Amino acid sequence: MKMYYILRFMLLGIIFCLNISLNYSVESFASLTCATPNQRIDINALIQKWNEDSVVLNDKVSTYATYKGTKTKQTYRLDNERPTADKFAKFRIQSGAETYGDVLIKPGTNFGKRKIRNAFVTSVRDCKIVTLKSCKTHPQFIIYHSIEMCSFVVKVALILLACLTKQSWGWSYGKDKVRGVNIGSWLVLEKWMTPKPFEGLPDSVNDEYKLCQHLGKAGALQTLRAHWDTWVTEADFASFKSAGLNHVRLPIGYWALDIKNGEPWVAGSWDYVVKAAGWAKKYGLQLMVDLHGAPGSQNGNDHSGKSGPIGFYYSDENLQRATNVIGKIAKWANAPEWRDTVSIVQLLNEPVLWGNDYNYRLTRLKQYIRMAYDEVRKYNDIIVVAVHDAFIDPSNWYYLRDDSHYYWIMLDMHLYQVFGDQWGKMTCQQHYSHPCTYHEKLRESNAKLWTVVGEWSLALPNELQCNDQKYFAQQQIGSYEVATGYFFWAHNNQQGWKHWSFNHSYKEGWIRPSSTNTAQCGVNWAGRKWATECDFKGNDLSSAKVRGEDCGGKCAATQSCTHFTWTDWTQDGQGPGTCWMKKGNISPNDAIISSQPNIVCGYL
């Protein structure tokens, strides 16, 4: 902490020097540190940790300014404007009756330390957005000078340079796509994935709790260490990086950090959490630590550590123990060694609410979320907090965005097409196109809270003989990247089931994490949902069906109606994009910029 304030004092000195070096070509200078605002900030939200204070909107903030070559200290006032669906929240900078400009908070925008030599606004009619880049601490500001004030602020700009802040990880959630994989059945055993630790044991031993109970502390530790040492190694993390992944989701059980007398669990798994964090750091991967198993079991499944009755919600002790574990994770992740790497903590995996106690369980779950979230923020003010949707409509969780108490919240959905009788009634083609049905819900959810599909796979019901796994993977990835991204389940399995293994699927060429934002599951037009197939992965689009009467006059006049349009893809910050249908490989060079995002001229 002492070093922090020394560095901060040095930075203010640098800012002062920079101010002089600008030769007053910029008339307004703000000595503000990078803020940690609420994601999707709105009129009721707070700007967190601004100059190490919690500044409520409309409070006064002291800044330094230069005006016509004279350095003065002024007080600016932040007045907010309610955001709309197509506009970020706007905060107008004022000094007395004179308006100097507007601040827009936009998730995912970086700004930095380079010198600013000339006026940002180049003309009275063309006021530009100012984005200062290069600071890797994940700030969230862009500055925009309103058109009506351009004549006054042609040479005025707010410079937000002070990027020394506790927020140090460099991933821009909401902008950069999460492309990740789960480390399954490593620190929380799942017998169906890794049967070897269970070999020679009775069939009734079907989870980690019973394994520890049956073998005793010494025997269980020996078995588990053999598994921990071999199931995941550094080579796996190296392969994740080379495959194009950027995130790893690591499920753990509460017993990694909390074992009370009488419980059969064995200690030692936390050492491997630390190992995983080290490997992630070495290969430039972000790590999500996921509380997969809670005291009493939140879902009664083996992947909670103990199958059987669901007891988590019915004991204050259970909620408090889980909260304490989350706090320990957050505190550990806040250490300088891990702050750049451990960027997400998930409060609870797949809590089950359905049944006669639905309302009670939901109430208790929300109580736990508040408890655990507060515990996280006691120790860590930058880590993203992930909340599972509990298999209910995501709108149930939008309060986490609207309540200014919360910030950096991520919503986790798990989307499989294998569990349940309904999936066996669908054809292969229906399965391939089904991910498109998630498209709009994911888009809507992601507009409220960063939304990831934390688990998905290529598995389908056994009775179906669906062989186009590459297309199925592309359809899912294209849909999930409408939101913040995804984590495949899982990295591997001992049964040789390739559809559940990222390693196998990547080797087969089914999954290719893309570095280009794409959209495959298209747009609504003329009352129909149209599919797009423009993913730049080499698909042959020659079989796409085109009917001129469906296209409309504007579309019919262009290339006999042979292109699709979507609203997600951009190139060099421009967009939306239009992809022309072409036989053979597709590349970004085959796309053009379109100002008509609602024109859709074909269907698959």
XYZ file of C-alpha atoms in Angstrom:
604
model
C 0.000 0.000 0.000
C 2.908 2.350 0.819
C 4.457 1.653 -2.575
C 1.081 2.355 -4.218
C 0.953 5.890 -2.831
C 4.607 6.520 -3.726
C 3.903 5.480 -7.307
C 0.739 7.532 -7.356
C 2.652 10.631 -6.181
C 5.266 10.032 -8.886
C 2.503 9.695 -11.469
C 0.967 13.010 -10.493
C 4.389 14.562 -11.028
C 4.554 13.021 -14.479
C 1.072 14.345 -15.233
C 2.200 17.832 -14.199
C 5.193 17.609 -16.515
C 3.034 16.330 -19.335
C 0.690 19.229 -18.778
C 3.551 21.690 -19.295
C 4.958 19.762 -22.267
C 1.691 20.132 -24.112
C 2.411 23.856 -24.441
C -1.190 24.456 -23.462
C -2.402 23.228 -26.849
C -5.075 21.401 -24.869
C -6.978 23.731 -22.619
C -8.483 21.333 -20.124
C -6.595 18.704 -18.159
C -8.143 16.242 -15.709
C -6.009 14.550 -13.061
C -8.367 11.638 -12.581
C -7.328 8.056 -12.004
C -8.883 5.309 -14.073
C -12.268 4.518 -12.619
C -13.815 1.117 -12.120
C -17.391 1.839 -13.207
C -20.315 -0.494 -13.129
C -20.637 -2.466 -16.299
C -23.547 -1.070 -18.303
C -23.591 1.905 -15.996
C -26.924 3.728 -15.789
C -28.397 6.783 -14.118
C -28.483 5.133 -10.687
C -24.996 3.660 -10.802
C -21.879 4.794 -9.024
C -18.435 5.354 -10.439
C -16.406 3.091 -8.207
C -12.985 3.952 -6.848
C -12.537 7.271 -8.642
C -9.398 8.789 -7.136
C -9.729 6.140 -4.412
C -13.128 7.536 -3.418
C -16.634 6.423 -4.238
C -17.950 9.392 -6.180
C -21.713 9.513 -6.533
C -22.956 11.017 -9.768
C -23.632 14.737 -9.439
C -20.998 15.109 -6.721
C -18.241 17.612 -7.410
C -14.838 16.376 -8.524
C -11.659 18.483 -8.365
C -9.575 18.592 -11.514
C -6.661 20.564 -12.813
C -7.220 22.633 -15.937
C -5.316 24.987 -18.172
C -7.161 27.751 -19.945
C -5.521 30.090 -22.441
C -2.111 29.246 -21.068
C -2.941 29.922 -17.424
C -2.859 26.983 -15.055
C -5.762 27.124 -12.652
C -7.517 24.716 -10.356
C -11.207 24.420 -11.094
C -14.128 22.347 -9.933
C -16.167 20.527 -12.532
C -19.563 19.034 -12.003
C -20.809 15.733 -13.388
C -24.445 15.803 -14.429
C -25.855 12.611 -15.833
C -28.171 11.935 -18.727
C -30.307 8.814 -18.842
C -28.913 6.289 -21.338
C -31.089 4.836 -24.059
C -30.957 1.556 -25.954
C -28.538 2.965 -28.522
C -26.580 5.394 -26.375
C -24.276 4.965 -23.423
C -24.817 6.920 -20.236
C -23.517 10.462 -20.680
C -22.000 12.692 -18.027
C -21.677 16.369 -18.895
C -18.643 18.228 -17.633
C -19.563 21.709 -16.455
C -17.821 24.624 -14.844
C -20.323 27.228 -13.798
C -22.689 27.893 -16.676
C -20.164 26.850 -19.312
C -20.237 23.326 -20.702
C -16.893 21.879 -21.712
C -17.868 18.455 -22.962
C -19.465 15.096 -22.266
C -18.054 11.899 -20.811
C -19.417 8.616 -22.114
C -18.678 5.420 -20.223
C -18.284 2.493 -22.562
C -17.242 -1.010 -21.383
C -14.138 -2.358 -23.075
C -12.437 0.897 -24.095
C -8.766 1.312 -23.194
C -6.892 4.575 -22.959
C -3.332 5.295 -22.053
C -0.210 7.335 -21.548
C 0.929 8.615 -24.932
C 1.429 12.357 -25.324
C -1.443 14.359 -26.741
C -0.114 17.208 -28.880
C -3.006 18.572 -30.934
C -6.671 19.344 -30.501
C -8.918 16.312 -30.687
C -11.817 18.084 -32.325
C -10.881 18.841 -35.908
C -13.850 20.863 -37.056
C -16.957 22.545 -35.798
C -19.278 20.156 -37.567
C -17.291 16.984 -37.061
C -16.685 16.398 -33.365
C -14.780 13.173 -32.901
C -14.776 10.519 -30.213
C -11.537 10.609 -28.301
C -10.070 7.228 -27.342
C -6.708 7.169 -25.613
C -5.178 3.726 -26.054
C -2.276 1.681 -24.679
C -2.984 1.557 -20.978
C -3.466 -2.102 -20.126
C -5.344 -1.642 -16.881
C -8.803 -1.969 -18.429
C -10.237 1.535 -17.923
C -13.563 2.372 -19.423
C -13.641 5.953 -20.687
C -14.019 7.753 -23.980
C -14.520 11.485 -24.256
C -16.975 13.051 -26.669
C -17.550 16.733 -27.243
C -21.120 17.480 -28.166
C -21.723 18.965 -31.610
C -23.499 22.012 -30.289
C -20.420 22.897 -28.237
C -17.854 22.311 -30.972
C -17.345 25.976 -31.704
C -16.297 26.425 -28.097
C -14.270 23.278 -27.563
C -12.329 22.987 -30.824
C -9.110 23.036 -28.788
C -10.518 21.629 -25.562
C -10.284 17.993 -24.501
C -10.257 16.135 -21.234
C -7.180 13.952 -20.937
C -7.561 10.930 -18.708
C -3.986 9.705 -18.305
C -3.630 8.449 -14.763
C -3.917 4.732 -15.303
C -2.404 3.707 -11.999
C -5.193 1.846 -10.305
C -5.846 -1.380 -8.491
C -7.534 -2.703 -11.600
C -4.717 -4.477 -13.392
C -5.975 -7.291 -15.597
C -5.995 -6.398 -19.253
C -8.976 -8.287 -20.658
C -11.798 -6.171 -22.047
C -14.943 -8.095 -21.194
C -17.829 -7.035 -23.375
C -15.420 -6.220 -26.199
C -12.937 -9.074 -26.533
C -14.503 -12.506 -26.959
C -14.001 -15.151 -24.307
C -12.929 -18.397 -25.962
C -12.329 -20.916 -23.243
C -12.363 -24.486 -22.044
C -13.356 -26.192 -18.797
C -10.939 -28.354 -16.836
C -13.453 -31.099 -16.069
C -13.177 -33.848 -13.452
C -9.809 -32.732 -12.120
C -10.393 -31.117 -8.743
C -14.030 -32.250 -8.574
C -14.312 -35.848 -9.762
C -16.992 -36.956 -12.229
C -16.957 -40.698 -12.624
C -18.456 -40.726 -16.115
C -15.541 -38.615 -17.358
C -12.666 -40.110 -15.372
C -13.493 -43.654 -14.234
C -9.883 -44.613 -13.401
C -9.849 -43.258 -9.816
C -12.959 -45.375 -9.171
C -11.568 -48.637 -10.540
C -11.999 -51.545 -8.128
C -14.541 -49.675 -6.014
C -18.222 -50.639 -5.606
C -20.635 -49.188 -8.133
C -22.275 -47.242 -5.322
C -19.113 -45.139 -5.016
C -20.091 -42.623 -7.662
C -18.695 -39.288 -6.461
C -15.688 -37.798 -4.715
C -17.339 -37.721 -1.291
C -18.062 -41.449 -1.344
C -14.616 -42.219 -2.763
C -12.977 -40.416 0.156
C -15.382 -42.066 2.571
C -14.671 -45.551 1.180
C -10.874 -45.267 0.925
C -10.241 -43.238 4.048
C -8.021 -40.166 4.268
C -4.716 -41.846 3.423
C -6.043 -44.030 0.618
C -8.079 -41.240 -0.894
C -5.146 -38.845 -0.848
C -2.942 -41.376 -2.623
C -5.579 -41.997 -5.306
C -6.395 -38.353 -5.795
C -2.794 -37.192 -5.971
C -2.111 -39.730 -8.695
C -5.092 -38.286 -10.569
C -4.227 -34.638 -9.907
C -0.651 -35.136 -11.102
C -1.580 -36.702 -14.425
C -5.035 -35.604 -15.564
C -3.970 -32.007 -16.249
C -0.424 -30.847 -16.909
C 1.352 -27.758 -18.131
C 1.277 -29.205 -21.640
C -2.512 -28.870 -21.646
C -2.293 -25.145 -21.000
C 0.309 -24.751 -23.713
C -1.994 -26.544 -26.151
C -4.951 -24.357 -25.154
C -2.936 -21.280 -26.040
C -1.714 -22.673 -29.350
C -5.290 -23.671 -30.250
C -6.445 -20.061 -29.960
C -8.144 -20.182 -26.569
C -7.781 -17.304 -24.141
C -9.629 -18.481 -21.000
C -9.744 -21.527 -18.742
C -12.592 -22.303 -16.341
C -11.397 -24.262 -13.322
C -14.081 -26.031 -11.237
C -13.176 -26.622 -7.589
C -14.952 -27.875 -4.486
C -15.368 -25.939 -1.272
C -13.273 -28.619 0.424
C -10.198 -27.265 -1.325
C -10.226 -24.542 1.340
C -12.615 -25.688 4.069
C -12.895 -29.168 5.598
C -14.548 -29.500 8.985
C -14.303 -32.374 11.426
C -16.254 -35.429 10.359
C -16.098 -34.725 6.616
C -14.213 -37.364 4.588
C -12.667 -34.921 2.093
C -8.897 -34.780 1.827
C -6.869 -31.598 1.582
C -4.397 -30.851 -1.156
C -6.375 -29.815 -4.227
C -5.727 -26.106 -3.637
C -2.070 -26.648 -4.505
C -3.215 -27.554 -7.995
C -5.359 -24.429 -8.275
C -2.175 -22.453 -7.704
C -0.363 -24.613 -10.278
C -3.117 -23.967 -12.819
C -2.895 -20.227 -12.180
C 0.853 -20.374 -12.773
C 0.406 -22.220 -16.058
C -2.311 -19.817 -17.157
C -0.049 -16.880 -16.380
C 2.869 -18.428 -18.232
C 0.843 -18.926 -21.419
C -1.158 -15.707 -21.279
C -4.520 -17.258 -20.410
C -7.197 -15.777 -18.147
C -8.462 -18.031 -15.355
C -11.970 -18.355 -13.950
C -12.108 -20.134 -10.598
C -15.550 -21.737 -10.299
C -17.078 -22.988 -7.038
C -18.456 -26.202 -8.512
C -19.324 -27.888 -5.241
C -20.876 -26.128 -2.240
C -21.544 -27.376 1.303
C -24.688 -29.505 1.359
C -24.719 -29.685 -2.474
C -26.513 -27.047 -4.506
C -27.888 -29.511 -7.078
C -27.570 -33.071 -5.763
C -25.350 -34.144 -8.665
C -21.987 -35.886 -8.565
C -20.305 -32.815 -10.001
C -21.135 -30.963 -6.787
C -18.897 -33.464 -5.021
C -21.724 -35.310 -3.308
C -24.751 -36.730 -5.088
C -28.061 -37.144 -3.302
C -30.315 -34.732 -1.421
C -29.931 -30.998 -2.013
C -29.042 -29.339 1.259
C -27.204 -26.135 0.429
C -30.175 -23.760 0.726
C -31.458 -25.030 4.050
C -28.572 -24.146 6.335
C -27.142 -20.751 7.216
C -23.887 -22.533 7.925
C -23.762 -23.835 4.355
C -24.224 -20.356 2.914
C -21.647 -18.883 5.256
C -19.062 -21.587 4.572
C -19.431 -21.105 0.823
C -19.163 -17.342 1.306
C -15.967 -17.756 3.305
C -14.456 -19.931 0.591
C -15.314 -17.357 -2.077
C -13.674 -14.684 0.058
C -10.487 -16.740 0.346
C -10.387 -17.180 -3.422
C -10.896 -13.443 -3.995
C -8.205 -12.526 -1.484
C -5.728 -14.938 -3.051
C -6.567 -13.679 -6.563
C -5.895 -10.100 -5.453
C -2.208 -10.795 -4.865
C 0.044 -8.996 -7.368
C 1.176 -12.351 -8.724
C -2.345 -13.291 -9.843
C -4.228 -10.057 -10.507
C -3.424 -10.109 -14.211
C -4.445 -13.756 -14.577
C -7.292 -14.728 -12.236
C -9.922 -12.399 -13.654
C -13.198 -14.194 -12.790
C -14.574 -15.944 -9.727
C -17.829 -17.879 -10.078
C -19.948 -17.887 -6.947
C -21.730 -21.201 -7.599
C -22.132 -23.709 -10.413
C -25.561 -24.885 -11.583
C -27.723 -24.229 -8.518
C -30.980 -26.160 -8.872
C -34.188 -24.336 -7.942
C -37.005 -26.424 -9.388
C -39.408 -28.286 -7.140
C -41.863 -27.372 -4.415
C -39.282 -25.143 -2.757
C -38.561 -23.062 -5.839
C -39.376 -19.658 -4.309
C -37.537 -20.426 -1.091
C -34.461 -21.664 -2.918
C -34.433 -18.625 -5.199
C -34.630 -16.310 -2.196
C -31.803 -18.121 -0.471
C -29.713 -18.149 -3.629
C -30.083 -14.386 -3.999
C -29.174 -14.024 -0.336
C -26.039 -16.066 -0.914
C -25.127 -14.064 -4.028
C -25.268 -10.852 -1.992
C -23.235 -12.384 0.827
C -20.603 -13.861 -1.476
C -20.384 -10.765 -3.659
C -19.803 -8.549 -0.622
C -17.143 -10.955 0.611
C -15.387 -10.750 -2.754
C -15.350 -6.955 -2.690
C -13.857 -6.925 0.814
C -10.678 -8.321 -0.691
C -10.786 -7.702 -4.420
C -12.269 -4.700 -6.229
C -11.379 -5.692 -9.785
C -12.242 -9.350 -10.220
C -15.323 -10.173 -12.308
C -18.013 -12.024 -10.363
C -19.848 -14.714 -12.341
C -23.357 -15.849 -11.445
C -24.977 -18.929 -12.967
C -28.499 -18.402 -14.321
C -29.814 -21.413 -12.344
C -31.545 -22.563 -15.556
C -34.173 -19.855 -15.320
C -34.811 -16.901 -17.614
C -31.863 -14.490 -17.581
C -34.185 -11.569 -16.884
C -34.344 -12.850 -13.304
C -30.764 -11.651 -12.885
C -30.937 -8.240 -14.512
C -31.347 -6.698 -11.066
C -27.596 -7.298 -10.705
C -27.129 -4.715 -13.420
C -29.748 -2.263 -12.193
C -28.636 -2.296 -8.543
C -25.683 0.074 -8.196
C -24.365 -2.084 -5.360
C -22.979 -4.520 -7.942
C -20.383 -4.079 -10.632
C -18.310 -6.382 -12.870
C -21.027 -9.042 -12.958
C -21.032 -11.863 -15.508
C -23.981 -14.175 -16.200
C -23.235 -17.820 -16.986
C -25.562 -20.033 -19.055
C -25.055 -23.739 -19.818
C -26.478 -24.883 -23.145
C -26.457 -28.580 -23.998
C -28.484 -30.451 -26.626
C -28.271 -33.909 -25.120
C -29.916 -33.992 -21.672
C -33.656 -34.678 -21.916
C -36.013 -36.683 -24.125
C -36.832 -33.719 -26.360
C -33.392 -33.757 -27.954
C -33.836 -37.291 -29.267
C -36.909 -36.191 -31.233
C -34.984 -33.712 -33.366
C -33.260 -34.396 -36.675
C -29.580 -33.671 -37.214
C -30.414 -30.575 -39.245
C -32.688 -29.329 -36.481
C -29.874 -29.798 -33.995
C -27.457 -27.910 -36.218
C -29.788 -24.946 -36.555
C -31.006 -24.942 -32.936
C -28.166 -22.752 -31.601
C -29.641 -19.946 -33.698
C -32.673 -19.962 -31.417
C -30.448 -18.746 -28.565
C -29.235 -15.816 -30.604
C -31.691 -13.123 -29.585
C -31.844 -14.153 -25.920
C -28.065 -14.097 -25.674
C -27.935 -10.712 -27.355
C -30.563 -9.311 -25.004
C -28.882 -10.763 -21.931
C -25.467 -9.539 -22.974
C -26.857 -6.025 -23.337
C -27.707 -6.178 -19.629
C -24.880 -8.263 -18.156
C -21.794 -9.772 -19.706
C -23.074 -13.206 -20.664
C -21.025 -16.310 -21.362
C -22.033 -19.848 -22.231
C -19.960 -21.461 -19.517
C -20.607 -25.030 -20.668
C -21.472 -26.580 -24.034
C -20.337 -29.569 -26.048
C -20.784 -31.384 -29.347
C -22.633 -34.279 -27.725
C -26.037 -35.292 -29.109
C -28.340 -38.198 -28.192
C -26.728 -41.548 -28.991
C -29.502 -42.651 -31.345
C -28.747 -39.820 -33.750
C -26.079 -40.368 -36.384
C -25.048 -36.763 -36.908
C -21.649 -36.524 -38.508
C -21.124 -32.863 -39.349
C -19.481 -31.946 -36.078
C -17.544 -29.065 -37.596
C -20.702 -27.348 -38.770
C -22.400 -28.012 -35.425
C -19.454 -26.432 -33.609
C -19.471 -23.421 -35.923
C -23.176 -22.884 -35.390
C -22.718 -22.934 -31.625
C -19.655 -20.708 -31.570
C -21.313 -18.241 -33.938
C -24.319 -18.027 -31.668
C -22.428 -17.825 -28.380
C -20.128 -15.099 -29.645
C -23.144 -12.869 -30.062
C -22.681 -12.628 -26.294
C -19.378 -12.347 -24.432
C -18.132 -15.823 -25.327
C -17.958 -19.433 -24.193
C -16.187 -22.266 -22.363
C -16.312 -25.745 -23.938
C -16.963 -28.732 -21.649
C -14.461 -30.169 -21.232
C -10.774 -30.344 -22.047
C -10.729 -34.175 -22.173
C -12.253 -37.421 -20.905
C -10.934 -40.925 -20.306
C -13.731 -42.626 -22.200
C -12.578 -41.462 -25.624
C -15.799 -39.522 -26.235
C -14.566 -36.923 -28.694
C -17.767 -34.883 -28.547
C -17.007 -34.082 -24.909
C -13.307 -33.364 -25.435
C -11.860 -30.105 -26.698
C -8.509 -31.792 -27.257
C -10.069 -34.439 -29.515
C -12.412 -32.007 -31.243
C -9.586 -29.644 -32.038
C -7.431 -32.494 -33.325
C -10.278 -33.616 -35.588
C -10.651 -30.079 -36.925
C -14.183 -29.661 -35.579
C -13.456 -26.694 -33.345
C -11.377 -23.766 -34.450
C -11.589 -20.832 -32.024
C -11.698 -17.771 -34.231
C -9.877 -14.506 -33.730
C -12.485 -12.752 -35.884
C -15.838 -11.760 -34.490
C -18.410 -13.542 -36.605
C -22.130 -14.028 -36.785
C -23.836 -17.083 -38.187
C -27.324 -17.049 -36.753
C -28.786 -14.049 -38.283
C -31.281 -11.308 -38.182
C -34.974 -10.651 -38.273
C -36.438 -9.139 -41.426
C -39.931 -9.049 -42.847
C -41.214 -11.195 -40.010
C -38.815 -14.056 -40.683
C -35.686 -15.222 -38.907
C -32.950 -15.547 -41.481
C -29.812 -17.599 -41.107
C -26.439 -16.281 -42.172
C -23.444 -18.349 -43.104
C -20.587 -15.930 -43.341
C -18.007 -17.108 -40.867
C -14.799 -16.875 -42.913
C -13.998 -20.481 -42.121
C -14.104 -21.771 -45.684
C -17.708 -22.957 -45.938
C -19.212 -23.517 -49.359
C -22.255 -21.274 -49.640
C -23.282 -22.387 -53.106
C -26.255 -24.343 -51.735
C -27.819 -21.287 -50.144
C -31.323 -20.741 -51.478
C -32.151 -17.356 -52.927
C -35.576 -16.079 -53.887
C -35.759 -12.642 -55.423
C -39.322 -12.078 -54.230
C -38.115 -12.362 -50.639
C -35.432 -9.767 -51.029
C -37.147 -6.473 -51.596
C -36.423 -3.818 -54.181
C -33.177 -2.489 -52.776
C -31.702 -5.936 -52.461
C -32.909 -7.215 -55.818
C -30.907 -4.526 -57.537
C -27.596 -5.854 -56.189
C -25.998 -8.953 -57.639
C -29.314 -10.771 -58.061
C -29.799 -10.827 -54.340
C -26.783 -12.923 -53.376
C -25.580 -11.651 -50.069
C -26.419 -11.770 -46.404
C -26.142 -8.945 -43.934
C -25.716 -9.058 -40.191
C -25.220 -6.524 -37.448
C -22.365 -7.907 -35.363
C -19.299 -8.112 -37.534
C -17.120 -5.049 -37.947
C -13.745 -4.475 -39.524
C -11.406 -1.730 -38.314
C -14.173 -0.352 -36.169
C -16.600 -0.021 -39.072
C -19.753 -1.922 -39.735
C -22.177 -3.537 -40.009
C -20.789 -5.884 -42.645
C -22.205 -7.563 -45.714
C -20.852 -10.894 -46.888
C -21.289 -11.879 -50.523
C -22.084 -15.519 -51.200
C -19.244 -17.241 -52.944
C -18.415 -20.801 -53.888
C -15.227 -21.868 -52.182
C -13.338 -20.269 -49.357
C -14.601 -17.113 -47.699
C -12.240 -14.443 -46.378
C -12.698 -11.013 -44.837
C -11.736 -9.533 -48.182
C -15.018 -10.873 -49.538
C -16.949 -8.596 -47.198
C -17.985 -5.011 -47.776
C -19.331 -2.363 -45.470
C -23.057 -1.834 -45.634
C -25.171 0.972 -44.272
C -28.286 -1.190 -44.597
C -28.032 -3.665 -41.704
C -31.632 -4.859 -42.091
C -31.352 -6.056 -45.679
C -31.258 -9.831 -45.807
C -31.209 -11.381 -49.221
C -31.275 -15.105 -48.866
C -31.722 -18.014 -46.526
C -30.050 -21.343 -45.897
